[in-house]
Amino acid sequence: MGFASMSVIELVLVLSLSFFHGGEGVLSTLDGPFKPVTVPLDNSSRGKAVDLSDTDPVVQRVVEGFEPEQISLSLSATYDSVWISWITGEFHIGYNITSLDPKTVASVVQYGVYGLPITDEATGYSLVYNQLYPFEGLQNYTSGIIHHVRLTGLMPDTLYQYQCGDPSISAMSDINYFRTMPVSGPHSYPSRVAVVGDLGLTFNTTSTVDHMISNHPDLVLLVGDVSYANLYLTNGTGSDCYSCSFSQTPIHETYQPRWDYWGRYMQPLVSKVPIMVVEGNHEIEQQAENQTFVAYSSRFAFPSEESGSSSTFYYSFNAGGIHFIMLGAYISYNKPEDQYKWLERDLASVDREVTPWLVAAWHPPWYSTYMAHYREAECMRVEMEDILYKYGVDIVFNGHVHAYERSNRVYNYTLDPCGPIHIVVGDGGNREKMAIAHADEAGNCPEPSTTPDKYMGGFCAFNFTSGPAEGKFCWDQQPDYSAYRESSFGHGILEVQNETHALWTWHRNKDMYNLAGDEIYIVRQPDRCPVDSGGT
């Protein structure tokens, strides 16, 4: 479908938006489906794929005593509430550790509208978590005191100033600033949403974050794999392939201080711009008594309770006229289980007259043509794709595969004008290797039995039963649902313009920040693709 099939209003809008962004001739999804494009590998894009060292100034602890550090901001379910999080006190790692007492330091945020006196105050809760190992010779870890405070009664699209800490012991942070989300409505959107996955803490990461900051996001979406602390032994020895280097370890160790380094490095951004995180496989971090995901669930604040969820693994929130759904791939997603039931309730409650855009995110992709993690999340797709299609999800963001890929509109591996656009942005810059090989290239199709992930359920990735790949596990050429793929580090920016048009741009680290390696207008067609809409 091309410009000839567009209404006059749609045509004028697309052309005017293209002119405004300097992207004359930017195509829209109405021009698709597009013939598959694979950008040849540029070997210079690999960059310095090594971690920042623990002696780097940007990861050093610069506060004293119980002064706050690792300050971060996250959204609640609606514009009038946000979470402020921070850490006080020092972590301890060793063979005999003593945990700090969270009750010794208060959790207080003092805040107010920018330009006016700071007169409001909110209190929250605090906790300490441990990473413990039941084997001799492994060092255990206990965190500093983690604080989470929820601010309520905020005005939309308003600049606030705040300090956090404990005023009773003169341990308060400097003044920071944040802007609330606009009120939910069909004509009200954050200017830019940055989307990134598989970030880590390497020199590639710093390039990604620098580029992201230069694009002035109002919100950051991190679709899993945060600090990569689990690429290290407890003595701090690291590798970009844990199983390759440490195959004889009795348990998959982690070096938890990497979380603290990551929090310190990210503070200048996430203390001012809210970050919304969903878990990835590198957050599993198994420890004693089979506990998992403890650091992830402890360090971030999630709008779980506000969005009706009982878990840190899945939740939802509004950002203007966008309803975001964050799903957990490493917790049960089957229809009889809590996550699926929550998802069904959440989707049924979305009023598309108020939040026209419906965006979903989780870590491992359903639609990726790379050999790495090929069809790994097939059981999740089989279980959940129908309900996302039924309610008209517009865009899906994933990570996990360390490359960039954008799909045509697709449903059940078939081109479908009402299916979502799937975008893989697992190219944030972590230490592991970049994904380069494609499953459709000769000799790269994996053995089906090797594809399931033990944390994601059973085996569902059977041979295709119809279409060009009928009777096969892989296509023999780039599938028609894959519109664009490229192995390069970077991040994406989503700019929703109105209830039907959004500009998506992907930015390579090797380019100037204002250049787009891939760009397209994603256009909703509610008249052509009517969906169930709650609240109407």
C-alpha positions as MATLAB code, in Angstrom:
seq = 'MGFASMSVIELVLVLSLSFFHGGEGVLSTLDGPFKPVTVPLDNSSRGKAVDLSDTDPVVQRVVEGFEPEQISLSLSATYDSVWISWITGEFHIGYNITSLDPKTVASVVQYGVYGLPITDEATGYSLVYNQLYPFEGLQNYTSGIIHHVRLTGLMPDTLYQYQCGDPSISAMSDINYFRTMPVSGPHSYPSRVAVVGDLGLTFNTTSTVDHMISNHPDLVLLVGDVSYANLYLTNGTGSDCYSCSFSQTPIHETYQPRWDYWGRYMQPLVSKVPIMVVEGNHEIEQQAENQTFVAYSSRFAFPSEESGSSSTFYYSFNAGGIHFIMLGAYISYNKPEDQYKWLERDLASVDREVTPWLVAAWHPPWYSTYMAHYREAECMRVEMEDILYKYGVDIVFNGHVHAYERSNRVYNYTLDPCGPIHIVVGDGGNREKMAIAHADEAGNCPEPSTTPDKYMGGFCAFNFTSGPAEGKFCWDQQPDYSAYRESSFGHGILEVQNETHALWTWHRNKDMYNLAGDEIYIVRQPDRCPVDSGGT';
ca = [
       0.000    0.000    0.000;
       1.489    3.377   -1.025;
       0.674    7.079   -0.939;
      -2.148    6.565   -3.438;
      -4.177    4.633   -0.864;
      -3.767    7.277    1.883;
      -6.341    9.880    2.752;
      -5.511   13.523    2.028;
      -5.135   14.215    5.765;
      -2.765   11.279    6.247;
      -0.710   12.273    3.213;
      -0.367   15.900    4.331;
       0.562   14.812    7.850;
       3.247   12.360    6.741;
       4.781   14.884    4.344;
       4.744   17.660    6.934;
       6.269   15.421    9.595;
       8.993   14.346    7.160;
       9.829   17.971    6.452;
       9.858   18.853   10.167;
      12.361   16.120   10.971;
      14.560   16.818    7.996;
      13.748   13.297    6.847;
      12.272   14.118    3.465;
      10.861   10.999    1.913;
      10.614    9.000    5.129;
       8.389    6.026    4.417;
       5.507    4.843    6.564;
       4.131    1.411    7.328;
       1.357    2.257    4.850;
       4.013    1.853    2.152;
       4.745   -1.684    3.319;
       5.145   -4.511    3.619;
       8.728   -3.847    2.599;
      11.094   -6.199    0.871;
      13.627   -7.549    3.377;
      16.859   -5.595    3.736;
      20.080   -6.839    5.341;
      22.811   -4.266    5.832;
      26.262   -5.790    5.258;
      28.390   -6.113    8.367;
      30.717   -3.210    9.104;
      33.573   -4.680   11.126;
      34.425   -1.256   12.546;
      31.116   -1.205   14.438;
      32.357   -3.664   17.057;
      34.165   -0.935   18.983;
      35.787   -1.433   22.376;
      33.636   -4.234   23.713;
      35.281   -4.289   27.116;
      33.793   -3.374   30.459;
      34.587   -0.198   32.303;
      36.995   -1.119   35.094;
      36.179   -0.687   38.756;
      38.828    2.064   38.881;
      37.064    4.225   36.300;
      35.981    7.534   37.895;
      32.401    7.211   36.623;
      31.796    4.069   38.702;
      33.517    5.217   41.893;
      31.582    5.979   45.070;
      31.881    9.747   45.561;
      29.455   10.283   48.466;
      30.248    9.951   52.147;
      28.492    8.183   54.992;
      24.785    7.793   54.316;
      24.538   10.395   51.564;
      22.395    9.114   48.652;
      23.914    7.637   45.511;
      22.628    5.709   42.491;
      19.566    7.954   42.388;
      16.977    6.934   39.815;
      13.467    7.851   38.762;
      10.683    5.599   37.488;
       7.061    6.150   36.593;
       3.996    5.019   38.430;
       0.955    3.866   36.461;
      -0.302    7.405   35.730;
       1.161   10.887   35.262;
       0.402   12.121   38.786;
       2.846    9.785   40.520;
       6.528    8.820   40.243;
       9.016    6.706   42.190;
      12.360    8.006   43.460;
      14.970    5.361   44.351;
      18.487    5.591   45.782;
      21.081    3.776   47.873;
      22.771    4.807   51.116;
      25.684    3.113   52.818;
      28.316    0.867   51.271;
      27.890   -2.661   49.993;
      29.999   -5.415   51.527;
      31.447   -8.374   49.667;
      33.490  -11.119   51.277;
      33.405  -14.461   53.050;
      31.914  -13.052   56.271;
      29.487  -10.221   55.651;
      27.254   -8.163   57.894;
      24.150   -6.547   56.435;
      23.238   -2.929   57.126;
      20.049   -2.248   59.058;
      17.527   -0.423   56.819;
      15.885    1.089   59.908;
      18.958    3.192   60.661;
      18.317    5.616   57.778;
      15.038    7.273   56.794;
      13.613    7.305   53.272;
      12.549   10.894   52.571;
      12.009   12.949   49.411;
      11.485   16.700   49.637;
      10.078   18.142   46.433;
       8.132   20.919   44.768;
       7.395   22.604   41.449;
      10.498   24.111   39.897;
      10.805   27.823   40.646;
       8.809   27.579   43.872;
       9.989   26.677   47.384;
      10.379   22.978   48.170;
       7.528   22.426   50.605;
       6.277   18.891   49.976;
       7.682   15.765   51.593;
       7.085   12.058   51.058;
       8.391    9.011   52.879;
       8.806    5.467   51.629;
      10.432    2.194   52.528;
      13.907    0.672   52.452;
      15.490   -2.747   52.157;
      18.775   -4.606   51.903;
      19.308   -7.669   49.735;
      21.957  -10.375   49.798;
      23.530  -12.540   47.112;
      24.606  -15.705   48.936;
      26.308  -18.883   47.774;
      26.209  -22.280   49.518;
      29.782  -23.188   48.577;
      33.112  -22.512   50.217;
      35.433  -20.158   48.404;
      32.701  -17.944   46.930;
      32.315  -14.429   48.231;
      28.886  -13.318   49.396;
      27.425   -9.835   48.916;
      25.121   -7.550   50.853;
      23.866   -4.317   49.357;
      23.705   -0.812   50.681;
      20.321    0.360   51.935;
      17.953    0.694   48.966;
      15.202    3.308   49.299;
      11.987    3.634   47.302;
       9.634    6.609   47.757;
       6.482    7.241   45.748;
       5.430   10.828   45.086;
       1.712   11.380   44.448;
      -0.610   14.230   43.535;
       1.712   15.607   40.848;
       0.609   17.872   38.015;
       1.024   16.701   34.408;
       3.845   17.889   32.141;
       5.380   19.902   34.977;
       9.014   20.367   35.977;
       9.687   19.379   39.589;
      12.758   19.660   41.788;
      13.627   17.223   44.556;
      16.147   16.096   47.139;
      16.279   12.635   48.656;
      17.898   11.144   51.720;
      17.552   11.515   55.487;
      17.293   15.154   56.651;
      17.593   14.156   60.303;
      21.251   13.243   59.839;
      22.059   15.878   57.200;
      22.392   13.222   54.522;
      20.463   14.702   51.607;
      21.283   14.678   47.921;
      21.812   17.697   45.739;
      18.712   19.065   44.029;
      17.637   17.074   40.958;
      14.882   17.731   38.447;
      12.298   15.733   36.529;
       9.311   16.431   34.325;
       6.082   14.507   34.786;
       4.395   12.762   31.881;
       1.594   14.592   30.079;
      -1.967   13.740   30.976;
      -3.296   10.702   29.113;
      -5.248   11.648   26.021;
      -5.261   11.141   22.233;
      -3.411   14.431   21.598;
      -0.932   14.265   24.476;
       2.411   12.424   24.299;
       5.954   12.529   25.646;
       8.211   14.064   23.020;
      10.720   11.215   22.823;
      10.888    7.726   24.298;
      14.338    6.135   24.125;
      14.344    2.345   23.758;
      17.435    0.255   24.476;
      18.257   -3.302   25.441;
      21.170   -5.414   26.674;
      23.041   -2.387   27.933;
      25.802   -3.556   30.261;
      28.664   -1.266   31.233;
      31.230   -1.186   28.434;
      32.775    1.502   26.286;
      30.031    0.666   23.788;
      27.507    1.336   26.564;
      28.943    4.783   27.179;
      28.663    5.571   23.477;
      25.038    4.390   23.450;
      24.127    6.424   26.519;
      25.921    9.532   25.219;
      23.986    9.294   21.954;
      20.754    8.679   23.845;
      21.283   11.745   26.057;
      21.983   13.839   22.955;
      18.538   12.876   21.661;
      16.914   14.342   24.807;
      14.535   11.541   25.819;
      11.621   12.122   28.182;
      11.525    8.437   29.105;
      13.905    5.473   28.788;
      12.632    1.950   28.155;
      15.227   -0.741   29.028;
      14.020   -4.093   27.705;
      16.162   -6.370   29.848;
      19.802   -7.278   30.561;
      21.010   -4.419   32.687;
      24.392   -4.693   34.427;
      25.709   -8.111   33.261;
      27.003   -8.765   36.762;
      26.604  -12.459   36.001;
      29.537  -12.433   33.574;
      31.832  -12.344   36.611;
      32.946  -14.676   39.353;
      32.549  -13.423   42.909;
      36.248  -12.475   42.936;
      35.648   -9.980   40.119;
      37.165  -12.049   37.294;
      35.096  -11.470   34.169;
      34.520  -12.926   30.721;
      32.273  -12.218   27.749;
      31.259  -15.888   27.784;
      30.696  -17.185   31.298;
      30.016  -20.803   30.331;
      33.091  -20.828   28.085;
      35.487  -19.499   30.710;
      33.967  -20.809   33.933;
      32.441  -24.129   32.955;
      33.435  -25.853   36.223;
      31.848  -23.408   38.690;
      29.407  -25.116   41.102;
      26.813  -22.372   40.597;
      26.573  -19.515   38.136;
      28.267  -16.807   40.163;
      27.752  -13.052   39.878;
      29.835  -10.087   40.926;
      27.198   -7.833   42.457;
      29.346   -4.669   42.687;
      28.809   -4.353   38.913;
      25.235   -3.356   39.790;
      26.551   -0.525   41.957;
      28.943    0.570   39.227;
      26.081    0.599   36.727;
      23.851    2.614   39.071;
      26.561    5.217   39.628;
      27.308    5.546   35.929;
      23.626    5.909   35.008;
      22.694    8.372   37.767;
      23.279   11.585   35.761;
      20.645   10.382   33.268;
      18.142    8.376   35.299;
      17.981   10.801   38.239;
      16.330   13.215   35.799;
      14.710   10.995   33.155;
      12.515    8.072   34.280;
      13.705    4.610   33.326;
      11.336    1.642   33.052;
      13.010   -1.755   33.190;
      11.848   -5.301   32.529;
      13.894   -8.374   33.424;
      16.197  -10.244   31.067;
      18.022  -13.534   31.366;
      21.127  -11.848   32.803;
      19.023  -10.772   35.790;
      18.293  -14.402   36.801;
      21.338  -14.518   39.095;
      20.684  -17.784   40.897;
      21.873  -17.986   44.489;
      21.372  -20.012   47.663;
      17.929  -21.573   48.213;
      17.257  -21.261   44.460;
      16.497  -17.570   44.714;
      16.623  -15.630   41.449;
      16.191  -12.030   40.201;
      16.824  -10.616   43.686;
      18.998   -7.681   42.582;
      16.571   -6.746   39.792;
      13.512   -6.875   42.047;
      15.253   -4.951   44.846;
      17.049   -2.158   43.015;
      14.233   -0.830   40.838;
      10.807    0.502   41.750;
       7.964   -0.859   39.632;
       4.342    0.318   39.301;
       3.207   -3.256   39.878;
       0.662   -2.636   42.614;
      -0.620    0.518   40.889;
      -1.273   -1.463   37.702;
      -2.882   -4.441   39.419;
       0.118   -6.748   39.191;
       1.457   -8.846   42.035;
       4.918   -9.184   40.496;
       7.975   -7.129   39.568;
       8.167   -9.184   36.353;
       5.126   -7.645   34.673;
       3.309   -4.334   34.995;
       1.843   -1.513   32.928;
       1.823    2.279   32.899;
       0.634    5.239   30.861;
       2.839    7.902   29.289;
       0.433   10.398   27.778;
      -1.637    8.653   25.131;
       0.573    5.527   25.178;
      -0.243    2.484   27.312;
       2.895    0.420   27.929;
       2.707   -3.253   28.906;
       5.887   -4.816   30.291;
       5.789   -8.623   30.253;
       7.915  -11.258   31.937;
       9.372  -14.006   29.779;
      11.081  -15.761   32.700;
       7.976  -16.299   34.805;
       4.983  -18.423   33.861;
       3.004  -16.888   31.005;
       0.520  -19.729   30.366;
      -3.198  -18.965   30.203;
      -4.137  -20.443   33.609;
      -1.361  -18.518   35.403;
      -1.342  -15.113   37.105;
       0.574  -13.178   34.449;
      -1.771  -14.145   31.631;
      -4.835  -13.396   33.738;
      -3.361  -10.015   34.661;
      -2.561   -9.298   31.006;
      -6.126  -10.095   29.993;
      -7.517   -7.750   32.672;
      -5.079   -5.001   31.788;
      -5.774   -5.139   28.057;
      -9.530   -5.183   28.647;
      -9.237   -2.033   30.762;
      -7.386    0.028   28.140;
      -9.544    2.785   26.665;
      -8.161    3.415   23.183;
     -10.029    6.722   23.036;
      -7.773    7.898   25.889;
      -4.566    5.944   25.158;
      -4.733    5.110   21.443;
      -1.246    3.609   21.347;
      -0.622    0.191   22.855;
       3.046   -0.784   23.184;
       4.308   -4.060   24.653;
       7.845   -4.962   25.714;
       9.668   -7.992   27.044;
      13.181   -9.374   26.687;
      13.464  -12.325   24.203;
      11.929  -11.611   20.770;
       9.284  -13.673   19.023;
      10.370  -12.431   15.613;
      14.114  -12.450   15.091;
      15.953  -13.954   12.149;
      19.357  -14.127   13.794;
      20.899  -17.474   14.667;
      21.403  -16.356   18.266;
      18.305  -17.236   20.336;
      16.404  -18.224   17.187;
      12.777  -19.093   18.116;
      13.829  -19.411   21.745;
      10.652  -17.701   22.992;
       8.286  -19.721   20.803;
       6.244  -21.079   23.716;
       5.569  -17.551   24.932;
       4.529  -16.506   21.429;
       2.151  -19.461   21.092;
       0.567  -18.631   24.431;
       0.282  -14.846   24.197;
       0.320  -13.700   20.578;
      -3.407  -14.144   20.028;
      -4.437  -11.873   22.886;
      -1.992   -9.133   21.895;
      -3.354   -9.310   18.356;
      -6.959   -9.299   19.581;
      -6.440   -6.064   21.475;
      -4.440   -4.428   18.707;
      -0.953   -3.980   20.129;
       0.782   -1.520   17.806;
       4.487   -2.027   18.571;
       6.528   -4.691   20.366;
      10.024   -3.953   21.691;
      12.505   -6.712   22.583;
      16.190   -7.184   23.294;
      18.208  -10.382   23.887;
      19.573  -10.642   20.332;
      22.587   -8.333   20.095;
      21.649   -6.649   16.852;
      18.914   -4.457   15.414;
      15.907   -5.753   13.495;
      12.540   -4.276   12.507;
       9.697   -6.380   11.186;
       6.858   -5.699    8.829;
       3.427   -5.991   10.419;
       3.198   -9.664   11.290;
       0.980  -12.161   13.080;
       1.674  -15.899   13.376;
       4.657  -15.586   11.002;
       2.357  -14.179    8.299;
       2.270  -10.659    6.925;
      -0.815   -9.020    8.395;
      -1.769   -5.316    8.034;
      -3.249   -5.402   11.549;
      -0.350   -7.128   13.262;
       2.188   -5.223   15.374;
       5.605   -4.039   14.293;
       8.239   -6.039   16.209;
      11.503   -4.188   16.901;
      14.601   -5.829   18.394;
      17.022   -3.417   20.079;
      19.358   -5.782   21.925;
      22.265   -3.694   20.660;
      22.885   -1.447   23.655;
      26.568   -2.280   23.960;
      27.167   -5.128   26.386;
      30.357   -7.178   26.629;
      29.038  -10.289   24.884;
      29.518  -10.731   21.168;
      27.383   -8.951   18.625;
      24.874  -11.157   16.792;
      26.018  -11.504   13.181;
      24.909  -14.862   11.761;
      21.382  -15.214   10.380;
      19.390  -18.437   10.724;
      18.351  -18.320    7.063;
      21.937  -18.436    5.791;
      23.416  -21.748    4.677;
      24.581  -23.891    7.570;
      23.212  -21.598   10.275;
      19.819  -23.155   10.994;
      20.045  -24.469   14.585;
      18.954  -27.919   15.665;
      15.382  -27.407   16.961;
      16.030  -29.244   20.229;
      18.757  -26.727   21.128;
      16.514  -23.679   20.953;
      14.411  -23.715   24.179;
      15.602  -21.797   27.241;
      15.196  -23.783   30.451;
      13.774  -20.736   32.240;
      11.121  -20.166   29.572;
       9.088  -23.349   29.531;
       8.934  -26.335   27.191;
       9.520  -26.966   23.502;
       7.190  -25.292   21.012;
       9.402  -24.404   18.042;
       8.267  -26.981   15.469;
       8.772  -26.837   11.728;
       6.612  -24.359    9.846;
       3.422  -25.904    8.475;
       2.627  -23.320    5.797;
       4.139  -20.500    3.787;
       7.508  -20.334    2.017;
       9.245  -22.246    4.818;
       6.675  -25.065    5.018;
       8.182  -28.234    6.433;
      11.346  -26.462    7.562;
      12.602  -25.005   10.837;
      14.270  -22.007    9.145;
      13.666  -19.996    6.029;
      16.142  -20.316    3.150;
      16.281  -16.541    2.728;
      15.512  -13.502    4.870;
      11.846  -13.992    5.814;
       9.281  -11.633    4.326;
       8.257  -10.482    7.811;
      11.785   -9.162    8.424;
      11.915   -5.667    6.945;
      15.357   -4.474    8.078;
      18.249   -6.006   10.006;
      21.730   -4.764   10.863;
      24.482   -5.813   13.275;
      25.534   -2.585   14.943;
      25.305   -1.080   18.441;
      22.786    1.676   19.012;
      19.445    2.766   20.464;
      16.022    3.797   19.219;
      13.759    6.816   19.662;
       9.955    6.687   19.472;
       8.170    9.982   18.826;
       4.383    9.645   18.844;
       2.865   12.544   16.914;
      -0.861   11.916   17.322;
      -3.345    9.085   17.674;
      -2.349    7.480   14.362;
       1.259    8.456   13.534;
       4.559    7.811   15.312;
       8.106    8.293   14.053;
      10.573    5.517   14.891;
      14.293    6.137   14.406;
      17.220    3.846   15.187;
      20.620    5.407   15.787;
      23.950    3.630   15.317;
      26.707    4.431   17.789;
      29.198    4.927   14.960;
      27.091    7.756   13.447;
      26.474   11.264   14.676;
      23.644   11.157   17.217;
      21.246   13.129   15.018;
      21.554   10.701   12.107;
      19.129    7.794   11.787;
      20.279    4.406   10.565;
      16.663    3.336   10.162;
      13.525    5.457   10.277;
       9.887    4.925    9.534;
       6.494    6.347   10.407;
       4.420    3.697   12.158;
       0.805    4.381   11.252;
      -2.206    3.019   13.110;
      -5.351    2.273   11.117;
      -8.132    1.930   13.707;
     -10.821    1.999   11.018;
      -9.242   -0.878    9.148;
      -8.161   -2.772   12.243;
     -10.837   -2.302   14.918;
      -9.894   -3.695   18.317;
     -11.512   -4.448   21.635;
     -11.317   -1.310   23.754;
     -12.007   -1.240   27.452;
     -13.674    1.710   29.068;
     -15.945    2.393   26.081;
];
